[in-house]
PDB file of C-alpha atoms in Angstrom:
ATOM      1  CA  MET A  15     139.572  96.271 101.111  1.00  0.00           C
ATOM      2  CA  GLY A  16     138.105  99.345 102.741  1.00  0.00           C
ATOM      3  CA  ILE A  17     137.738 100.814 106.170  1.00  0.00           C
ATOM      4  CA  ASN A  18     134.396 100.412 107.913  1.00  0.00           C
ATOM      5  CA  LEU A  19     133.557 104.049 108.706  1.00  0.00           C
ATOM      6  CA  ASN A  20     130.070 103.305 110.029  1.00  0.00           C
ATOM      7  CA  PRO A  21     131.047 103.509 113.742  1.00  0.00           C
ATOM      8  CA  PHE A  22     132.433 107.017 113.234  1.00  0.00           C
ATOM      9  CA  THR A  23     130.296 108.663 110.550  1.00  0.00           C
ATOM     10  CA  TRP A  24     126.631 109.610 110.786  1.00  0.00           C
ATOM     11  CA  TRP A  25     126.039 109.815 107.022  1.00  0.00           C
ATOM     12  CA  ASN A  26     126.552 106.050 106.528  1.00  0.00           C
ATOM     13  CA  GLY A  27     123.860 105.029 109.006  1.00  0.00           C
ATOM     14  CA  ALA A  28     123.695 105.137 112.779  1.00  0.00           C
ATOM     15  CA  THR A  29     126.944 105.576 114.676  1.00  0.00           C
ATOM     16  CA  ILE A  30     128.036 103.131 117.317  1.00  0.00           C
ATOM     17  CA  GLY A  31     127.158 105.691 119.991  1.00  0.00           C
ATOM     18  CA  THR A  32     123.582 105.846 118.730  1.00  0.00           C
ATOM     19  CA  MET A  33     123.324 102.090 118.636  1.00  0.00           C
ATOM     20  CA  ILE A  34     124.642 101.680 122.205  1.00  0.00           C
ATOM     21  CA  TYR A  35     123.344 104.724 124.090  1.00  0.00           C
ATOM     22  CA  GLY A  36     120.638 106.270 121.935  1.00  0.00           C
ATOM     23  CA  LEU A  37     118.523 103.130 121.600  1.00  0.00           C
ATOM     24  CA  ARG A  38     118.794 101.991 125.225  1.00  0.00           C
ATOM     25  CA  GLY A  39     115.302 101.628 126.670  1.00  0.00           C
ATOM     26  CA  LYS A  40     113.664 102.205 123.277  1.00  0.00           C
ATOM     27  CA  ARG A  41     111.758  99.681 121.232  1.00  0.00           C
ATOM     28  CA  GLN A  42     111.932  98.803 117.574  1.00  0.00           C
ATOM     29  CA  VAL A  43     108.434  98.924 116.094  1.00  0.00           C
ATOM     30  CA  GLY A  44     109.093  97.909 112.500  1.00  0.00           C
ATOM     31  CA  GLU A  45     111.174  97.724 109.371  1.00  0.00           C
ATOM     32  CA  ASP A  46     110.407  98.790 105.817  1.00  0.00           C
ATOM     33  CA  GLY A  47     111.262  97.134 102.514  1.00  0.00           C
ATOM     34  CA  LEU A  48     114.515  99.089 102.202  1.00  0.00           C
ATOM     35  CA  GLY A  49     115.863  97.763 105.523  1.00  0.00           C
ATOM     36  CA  ASN A  50     115.342 100.975 107.523  1.00  0.00           C
ATOM     37  CA  THR A  51     114.293 100.331 111.124  1.00  0.00           C
ATOM     38  CA  TYR A  52     111.793 102.443 113.049  1.00  0.00           C
ATOM     39  CA  TRP A  53     112.019 103.132 116.770  1.00  0.00           C
ATOM     40  CA  GLU A  54     109.840 104.614 119.477  1.00  0.00           C
ATOM     41  CA  GLY A  55     110.509 105.665 123.054  1.00  0.00           C
ATOM     42  CA  GLY A  56     110.727 108.594 125.394  1.00  0.00           C
ATOM     43  CA  SER A  57     108.620 111.710 124.976  1.00  0.00           C
ATOM     44  CA  THR A  58     108.916 115.231 123.677  1.00  0.00           C
ATOM     45  CA  PRO A  59     108.320 118.302 125.889  1.00  0.00           C
ATOM     46  CA  GLN A  60     104.804 118.431 124.377  1.00  0.00           C
ATOM     47  CA  GLY A  61     104.113 114.913 125.660  1.00  0.00           C
ATOM     48  CA  THR A  62     104.102 113.050 122.345  1.00  0.00           C
ATOM     49  CA  THR A  63     106.142 109.878 121.912  1.00  0.00           C
ATOM     50  CA  ARG A  64     109.463 110.287 120.118  1.00  0.00           C
ATOM     51  CA  ARG A  65     109.746 108.362 116.864  1.00  0.00           C
ATOM     52  CA  TRP A  66     112.711 108.035 114.532  1.00  0.00           C
ATOM     53  CA  VAL A  67     114.311 106.010 111.783  1.00  0.00           C
ATOM     54  CA  ILE A  68     117.700 104.307 111.596  1.00  0.00           C
ATOM     55  CA  TYR A  69     118.630 104.156 107.911  1.00  0.00           C
ATOM     56  CA  LYS A  70     120.220 101.153 106.306  1.00  0.00           C
ATOM     57  CA  GLY A  71     122.879 102.730 104.147  1.00  0.00           C
ATOM     58  CA  ALA A  72     123.034 106.426 103.329  1.00  0.00           C
ATOM     59  CA  ASN A  73     120.982 108.851 105.415  1.00  0.00           C
ATOM     60  CA  ASP A  74     118.556 110.102 102.791  1.00  0.00           C
ATOM     61  CA  THR A  75     115.067 111.162 103.852  1.00  0.00           C
ATOM     62  CA  SER A  76     113.654 110.280 100.440  1.00  0.00           C
ATOM     63  CA  ARG A  77     114.311 106.638 101.373  1.00  0.00           C
ATOM     64  CA  VAL A  78     111.455 106.699 103.913  1.00  0.00           C
ATOM     65  CA  PRO A  79     108.268 105.279 102.326  1.00  0.00           C
ATOM     66  CA  PRO A  80     105.095 107.410 102.602  1.00  0.00           C
ATOM     67  CA  ASP A  81     103.382 105.090 105.069  1.00  0.00           C
ATOM     68  CA  TRP A  82     106.304 105.205 107.496  1.00  0.00           C
ATOM     69  CA  PHE A  83     106.610 108.975 106.966  1.00  0.00           C
ATOM     70  CA  SER A  84     103.034 109.239 108.242  1.00  0.00           C
ATOM     71  CA  TRP A  85     103.928 107.222 111.318  1.00  0.00           C
ATOM     72  CA  LEU A  86     107.091 109.267 112.012  1.00  0.00           C
ATOM     73  CA  HIS A  87     105.104 112.515 111.916  1.00  0.00           C
ATOM     74  CA  HIS A  88     102.239 111.223 114.112  1.00  0.00           C
ATOM     75  CA  GLN A  89      99.719 111.344 111.262  1.00  0.00           C
ATOM     76  CA  ILE A  90      98.719 107.768 112.098  1.00  0.00           C
ATOM     77  CA  ALA A  91      98.655 106.327 115.616  1.00  0.00           C
ATOM     78  CA  ASP A  92      99.906 102.790 115.041  1.00  0.00           C
ATOM     79  CA  VAL A  93     102.505 101.275 112.709  1.00  0.00           C
ATOM     80  CA  PRO A  94     101.497 101.305 109.013  1.00  0.00           C
ATOM     81  CA  ASP A  95     100.897  97.553 108.783  1.00  0.00           C
ATOM     82  CA  GLN A  96      98.144  97.826 111.403  1.00  0.00           C
ATOM     83  CA  SER A  97      96.778 101.327 110.675  1.00  0.00           C
ATOM     84  CA  LEU A  98      96.660 101.514 106.897  1.00  0.00           C
ATOM     85  CA  PRO A  99      94.826  99.337 104.383  1.00  0.00           C
ATOM     86  CA  ALA A 100      96.832  96.951 102.240  1.00  0.00           C
ATOM     87  CA  PRO A 101      98.340  98.538  99.123  1.00  0.00           C
ATOM     88  CA  ARG A 102      96.252  98.319  95.976  1.00  0.00           C
ATOM     89  CA  GLN A 103      97.318  96.079  93.133  1.00  0.00           C
ATOM     90  CA  TRP A 104      98.062  99.041  90.854  1.00  0.00           C
ATOM     91  CA  GLN A 105     100.231 100.942  93.376  1.00  0.00           C
ATOM     92  CA  LYS A 106     103.961 101.021  92.749  1.00  0.00           C
ATOM     93  CA  PRO A 107     106.451 100.823  95.613  1.00  0.00           C
ATOM     94  CA  ALA A 108     108.053 104.087  96.718  1.00  0.00           C
ATOM     95  CA  VAL A 109     111.504 104.779  95.302  1.00  0.00           C
ATOM     96  CA  PRO A 110     114.155 107.151  96.651  1.00  0.00           C
ATOM     97  CA  ASN A 111     115.138 110.366  94.890  1.00  0.00           C
ATOM     98  CA  MET A 112     117.219 109.356  91.867  1.00  0.00           C
ATOM     99  CA  THR A 113     118.555 112.825  91.035  1.00  0.00           C
ATOM    100  CA  GLY A 114     122.288 112.676  90.363  1.00  0.00           C
ATOM    101  CA  THR A 115     122.301 108.954  89.629  1.00  0.00           C
ATOM    102  CA  ALA A 116     122.266 106.969  86.406  1.00  0.00           C
ATOM    103  CA  TYR A 117     118.555 106.283  87.010  1.00  0.00           C
ATOM    104  CA  ALA A 118     117.539 109.968  87.082  1.00  0.00           C
ATOM    105  CA  TYR A 119     114.804 111.110  84.697  1.00  0.00           C
ATOM    106  CA  ARG A 120     116.148 112.700  81.543  1.00  0.00           C
ATOM    107  CA  PRO A 121     113.726 114.102  78.966  1.00  0.00           C
ATOM    108  CA  SER A 122     114.242 113.454  75.274  1.00  0.00           C
ATOM    109  CA  GLY A 123     116.056 116.769  74.688  1.00  0.00           C
ATOM    110  CA  ALA A 124     118.616 116.270  77.457  1.00  0.00           C
ATOM    111  CA  LEU A 125     122.285 116.177  76.510  1.00  0.00           C
ATOM    112  CA  GLU A 126     122.651 112.758  78.150  1.00  0.00           C
ATOM    113  CA  LYS A 127     120.076 111.421  75.668  1.00  0.00           C
ATOM    114  CA  GLY A 128     121.659 112.920  72.581  1.00  0.00           C
ATOM    115  CA  GLY A 129     120.404 116.492  72.918  1.00  0.00           C
ATOM    116  CA  HIS A 130     117.893 116.285  70.052  1.00  0.00           C
ATOM    117  CA  ARG A 131     114.486 117.751  70.804  1.00  0.00           C
ATOM    118  CA  ALA A 132     111.369 117.060  68.837  1.00  0.00           C
ATOM    119  CA  SER A 133     110.783 119.682  66.153  1.00  0.00           C
ATOM    120  CA  ALA A 134     108.139 122.333  66.704  1.00  0.00           C
ATOM    121  CA  THR A 135     104.635 121.481  65.540  1.00  0.00           C
ATOM    122  CA  GLY A 136     103.666 124.960  64.365  1.00  0.00           C
ATOM    123  CA  ASP A 137     101.239 125.694  67.200  1.00  0.00           C
ATOM    124  CA  TYR A 138     103.668 128.121  68.832  1.00  0.00           C
ATOM    125  CA  GLU A 139     103.792 131.789  67.897  1.00  0.00           C
ATOM    126  CA  ALA A 140     106.667 133.812  69.326  1.00  0.00           C
ATOM    127  CA  TRP A 141     105.761 137.005  71.152  1.00  0.00           C
ATOM    128  CA  SER A 142     107.007 140.275  69.743  1.00  0.00           C
ATOM    129  CA  PRO A 143     106.656 143.691  71.391  1.00  0.00           C
ATOM    130  CA  ASP A 144     105.359 145.293  68.158  1.00  0.00           C
ATOM    131  CA  ALA A 145     102.124 143.321  68.002  1.00  0.00           C
TER     132      ALA A 145
END
């Protein structure tokens, strides 16, 4: 049994203060496949509409898919479902940054994969200052 730290910590999602006061008068415009919600409301000093994301789980910017990133940064005017074409059949879904996890990429010579590199093929000639 653990303590629910979400109301008090910003790194586990939105705090209770954000949920009560920060979203008052704002509207939710969408949700992505990872459960993150996207909000809009108010305006910046430049006159553009404020847009932001409330993460589901850890606050990690690599968990924002590219289409919603475009919406957050005003690169597209409307939400991705209405502004962008449907994804192509060959496109893979966006994945968060896996560095530091068990799913991180490790090349064949990495210590986690045994540390054995492929032997040299003979097409490499070492540089020497005498030549």
